[in-house]
Coordinates of C-alpha atoms and ligand atoms in Angstrom, one line a residue:
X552 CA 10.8 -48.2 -1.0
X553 CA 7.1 -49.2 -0.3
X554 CA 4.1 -49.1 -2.4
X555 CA 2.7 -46.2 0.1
X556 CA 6.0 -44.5 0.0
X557 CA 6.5 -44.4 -3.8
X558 CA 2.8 -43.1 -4.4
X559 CA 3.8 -40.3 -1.9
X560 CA 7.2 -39.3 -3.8
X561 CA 5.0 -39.9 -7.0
X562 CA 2.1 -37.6 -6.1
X563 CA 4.7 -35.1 -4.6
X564 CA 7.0 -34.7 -7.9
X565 CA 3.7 -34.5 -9.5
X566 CA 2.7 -31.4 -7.6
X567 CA 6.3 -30.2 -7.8
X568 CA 5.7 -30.3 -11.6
X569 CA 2.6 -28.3 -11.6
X570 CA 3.5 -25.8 -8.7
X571 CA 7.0 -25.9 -8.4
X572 CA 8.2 -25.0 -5.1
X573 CA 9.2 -21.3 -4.5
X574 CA 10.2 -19.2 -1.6
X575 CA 7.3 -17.2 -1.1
X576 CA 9.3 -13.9 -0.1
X577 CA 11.8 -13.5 -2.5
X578 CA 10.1 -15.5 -5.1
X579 CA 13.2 -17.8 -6.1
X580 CA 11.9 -20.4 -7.8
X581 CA 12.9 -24.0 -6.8
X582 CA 13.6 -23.0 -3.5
X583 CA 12.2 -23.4 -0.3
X584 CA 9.2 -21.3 0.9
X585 CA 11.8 -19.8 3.4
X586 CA 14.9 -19.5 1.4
X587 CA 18.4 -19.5 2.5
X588 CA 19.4 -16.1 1.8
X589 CA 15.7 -14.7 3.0
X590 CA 16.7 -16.9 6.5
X591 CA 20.5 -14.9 6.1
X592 CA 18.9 -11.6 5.6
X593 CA 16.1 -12.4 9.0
X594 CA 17.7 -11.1 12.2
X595 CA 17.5 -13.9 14.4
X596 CA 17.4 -13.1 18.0
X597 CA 19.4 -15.1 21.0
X598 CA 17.0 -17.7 21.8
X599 CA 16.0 -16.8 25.8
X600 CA 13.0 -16.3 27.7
X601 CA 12.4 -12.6 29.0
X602 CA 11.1 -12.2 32.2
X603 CA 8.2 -10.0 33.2
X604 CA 7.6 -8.6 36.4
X605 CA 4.6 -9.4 38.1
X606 CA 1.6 -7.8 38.5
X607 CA 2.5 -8.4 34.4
X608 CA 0.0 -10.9 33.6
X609 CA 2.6 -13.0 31.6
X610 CA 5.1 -14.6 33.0
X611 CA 7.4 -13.9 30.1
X612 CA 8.0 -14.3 26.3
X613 CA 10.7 -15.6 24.0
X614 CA 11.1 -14.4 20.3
X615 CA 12.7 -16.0 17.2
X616 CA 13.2 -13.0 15.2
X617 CA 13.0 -9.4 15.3
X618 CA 9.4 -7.8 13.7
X619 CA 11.5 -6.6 10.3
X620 CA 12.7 -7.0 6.7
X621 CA 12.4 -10.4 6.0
X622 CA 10.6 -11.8 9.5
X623 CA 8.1 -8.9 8.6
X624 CA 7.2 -9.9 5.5
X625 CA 7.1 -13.8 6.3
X626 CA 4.4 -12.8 9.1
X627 CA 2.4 -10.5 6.4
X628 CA 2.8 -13.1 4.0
X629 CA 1.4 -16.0 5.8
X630 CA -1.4 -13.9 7.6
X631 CA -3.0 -11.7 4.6
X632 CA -1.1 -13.5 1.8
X633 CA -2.1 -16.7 2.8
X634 CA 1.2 -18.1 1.7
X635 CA 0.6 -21.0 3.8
X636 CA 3.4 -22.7 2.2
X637 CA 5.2 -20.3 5.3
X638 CA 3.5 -22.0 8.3
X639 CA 5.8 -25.1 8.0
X640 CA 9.2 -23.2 8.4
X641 CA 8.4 -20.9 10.7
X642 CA 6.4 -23.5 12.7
X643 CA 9.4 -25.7 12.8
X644 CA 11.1 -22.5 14.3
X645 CA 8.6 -22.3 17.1
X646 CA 9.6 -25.5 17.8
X647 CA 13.3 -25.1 18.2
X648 CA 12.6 -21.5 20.1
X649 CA 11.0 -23.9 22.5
X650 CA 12.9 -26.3 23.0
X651 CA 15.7 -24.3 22.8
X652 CA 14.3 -22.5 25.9
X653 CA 13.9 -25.6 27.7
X654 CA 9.7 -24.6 27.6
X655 CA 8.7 -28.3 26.3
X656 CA 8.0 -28.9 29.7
X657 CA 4.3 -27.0 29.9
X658 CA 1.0 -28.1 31.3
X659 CA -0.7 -26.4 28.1
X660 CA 0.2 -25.2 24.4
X661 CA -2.4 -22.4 23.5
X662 CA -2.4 -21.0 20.4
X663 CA -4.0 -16.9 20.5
X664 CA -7.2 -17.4 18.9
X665 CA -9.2 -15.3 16.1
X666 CA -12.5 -14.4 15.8
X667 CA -14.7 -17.2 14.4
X668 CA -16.0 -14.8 11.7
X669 CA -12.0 -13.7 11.1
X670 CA -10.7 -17.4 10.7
X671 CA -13.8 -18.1 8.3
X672 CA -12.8 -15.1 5.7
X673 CA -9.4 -16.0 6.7
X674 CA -9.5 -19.9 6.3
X675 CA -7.1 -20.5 8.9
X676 CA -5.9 -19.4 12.5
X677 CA -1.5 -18.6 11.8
X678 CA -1.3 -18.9 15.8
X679 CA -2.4 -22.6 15.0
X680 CA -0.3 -23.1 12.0
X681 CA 2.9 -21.7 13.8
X682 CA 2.1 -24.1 16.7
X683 CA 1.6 -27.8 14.4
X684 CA 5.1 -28.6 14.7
X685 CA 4.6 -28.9 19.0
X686 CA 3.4 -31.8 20.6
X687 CA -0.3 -32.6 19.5
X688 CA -1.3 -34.0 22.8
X689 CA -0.1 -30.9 24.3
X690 CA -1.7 -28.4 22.0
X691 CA -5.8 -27.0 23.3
X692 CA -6.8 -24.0 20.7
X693 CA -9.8 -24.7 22.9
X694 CA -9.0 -23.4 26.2
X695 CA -9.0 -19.9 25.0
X696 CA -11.7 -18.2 23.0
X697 CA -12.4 -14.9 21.2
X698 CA -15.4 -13.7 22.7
X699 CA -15.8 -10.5 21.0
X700 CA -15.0 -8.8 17.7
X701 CA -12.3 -6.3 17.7
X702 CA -10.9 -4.1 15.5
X703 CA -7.8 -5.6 14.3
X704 CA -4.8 -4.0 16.9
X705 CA -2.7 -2.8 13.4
X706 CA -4.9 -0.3 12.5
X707 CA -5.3 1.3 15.8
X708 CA -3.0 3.7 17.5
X709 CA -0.5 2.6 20.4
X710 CA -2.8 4.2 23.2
X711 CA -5.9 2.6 22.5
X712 CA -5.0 -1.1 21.6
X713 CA -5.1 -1.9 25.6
X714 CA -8.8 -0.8 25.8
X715 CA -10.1 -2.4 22.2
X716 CA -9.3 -5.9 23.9
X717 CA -10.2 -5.9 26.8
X718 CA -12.8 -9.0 27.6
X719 CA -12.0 -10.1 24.3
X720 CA -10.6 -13.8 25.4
X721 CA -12.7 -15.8 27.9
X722 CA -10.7 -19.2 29.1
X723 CA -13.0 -22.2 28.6
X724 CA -11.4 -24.8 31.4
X725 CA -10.3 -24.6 35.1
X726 CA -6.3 -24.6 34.7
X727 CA -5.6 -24.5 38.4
X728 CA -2.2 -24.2 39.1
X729 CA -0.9 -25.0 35.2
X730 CA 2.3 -23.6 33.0
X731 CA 0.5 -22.4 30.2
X732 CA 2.5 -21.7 26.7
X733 CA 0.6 -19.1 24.4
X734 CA 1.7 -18.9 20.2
X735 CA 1.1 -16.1 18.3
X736 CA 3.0 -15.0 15.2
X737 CA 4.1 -11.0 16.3
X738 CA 4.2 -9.2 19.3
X739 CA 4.0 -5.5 18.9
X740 CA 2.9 -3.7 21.9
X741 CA 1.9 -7.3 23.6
X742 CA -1.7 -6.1 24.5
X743 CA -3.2 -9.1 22.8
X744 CA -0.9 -12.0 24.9
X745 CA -1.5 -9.2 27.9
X746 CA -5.3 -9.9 27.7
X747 CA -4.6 -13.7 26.8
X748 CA -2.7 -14.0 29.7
X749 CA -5.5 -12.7 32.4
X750 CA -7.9 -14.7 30.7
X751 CA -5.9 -18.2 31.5
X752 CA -5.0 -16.8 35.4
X753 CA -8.5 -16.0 36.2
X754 CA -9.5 -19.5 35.4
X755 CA -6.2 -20.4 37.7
X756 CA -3.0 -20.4 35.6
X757 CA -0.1 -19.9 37.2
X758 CA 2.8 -19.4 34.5
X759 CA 1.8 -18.0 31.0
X760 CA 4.6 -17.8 28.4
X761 CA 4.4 -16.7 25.2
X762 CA 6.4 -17.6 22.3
X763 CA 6.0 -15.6 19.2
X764 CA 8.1 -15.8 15.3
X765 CA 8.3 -12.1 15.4
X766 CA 9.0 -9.9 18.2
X767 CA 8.7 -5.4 17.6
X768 CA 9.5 -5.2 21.3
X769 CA 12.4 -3.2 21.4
Ligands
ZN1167 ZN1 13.8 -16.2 -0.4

């Protein structure tokens, strides 16, 4: 073991000491921030891509879990709770979703955006979290912005969240002709990849997939 490598371990039982680690949905302490039996009580879903008819702005999606019990309450956690401890896990299941579904191959990573004034009360963007654990050369939270405020899409109901977002994203490079691959953390009714989606093909994209921890979408 090196110098560098010891000080790590060092400073690392250090903070283990004085916040021991601790599975931020059941609370068992000494455990992982996504436990074992939390991961045997998700319902994990077939890893595939489902594909959307066109005119359908996306291409597709692919889901880890279903949007319930435990999946639920990671995604609530990490986004309100800011148990950010979370983002790890699940971003390391991103990953395998994506690889698993043979999508390593896109042009472009994208994660959805927030509002600026969102990821300041916030701290952080979970879309970008989720996606850390893809390939950093690959990953441009800058081709896609958030243009105007909206009311977040949970508190509305199911026949309005189409309108509140529309113009909501504005795509900030030509992307002529690219497989673009959007990350969010839940897709409910899919209005917000929807809108992402038209956003990246008016500037020219000509696959947008979306991968997502949590999937509603029955
Ligand atoms: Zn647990």
């Amino acid at each position: 073991m090196n110098v560098r490598t010891f000080a790590r371990c060092a400073s690392q039982a250090v903070l283990d000491a004085v916040y021991p680690p601790q599975c931020a949905l059941c609370g068992t302490m000494g455990d992982p921030a996504y436990c074992s039996p939390c991961r045997d009580e998700t319902e994990w879903l077939e890893p595939r891509v489902t594909t959307l008819i066109q005119p359908d702005p996306l291409t597709g999606f692919a889901a880890a879990t279903r949007y319930a019990g435990r999946s639920a309450q990671a995604v609530t956690r990490l986004k309100y709770g800011r148990h950010t401890a979370l983002a790890e896990p699940m971003a390391a299941t991103i990953a395998r979703l994506v690889a698993e579904c043979r999508l390593d191959d896109v042009d472009w990573v994208v994660p959805v955006p927030i509002h600026w004034l969102r990821r300041c009360s916030r701290g952080f963007n979970q879309a970008e979290l989720l996606a850390s654990a893809l390939p950093p050369a690959r990953v441009r939270p800058e081709l896609l912005r958030r243009v105007r405020w909206t009311r977040p899409q949970a508190s509305l109901p199911a026949d309005r969240r189409d309108g509140n977002l529309v113009g909501a994203f504005a795509c900030t490079a030509d992307l002529a002709g690219a497989h673009v691959l959007l990350v969010d953390d839940v897709l409910t009714s899919g209005a917000t990849l929807r809108e992402c989606a038209t956003a990246l093909r008016l500037r020219g994209a000509r696959n947008v997939t979306a991968v997502v921890f949590s999937s509603g979408m029955r």
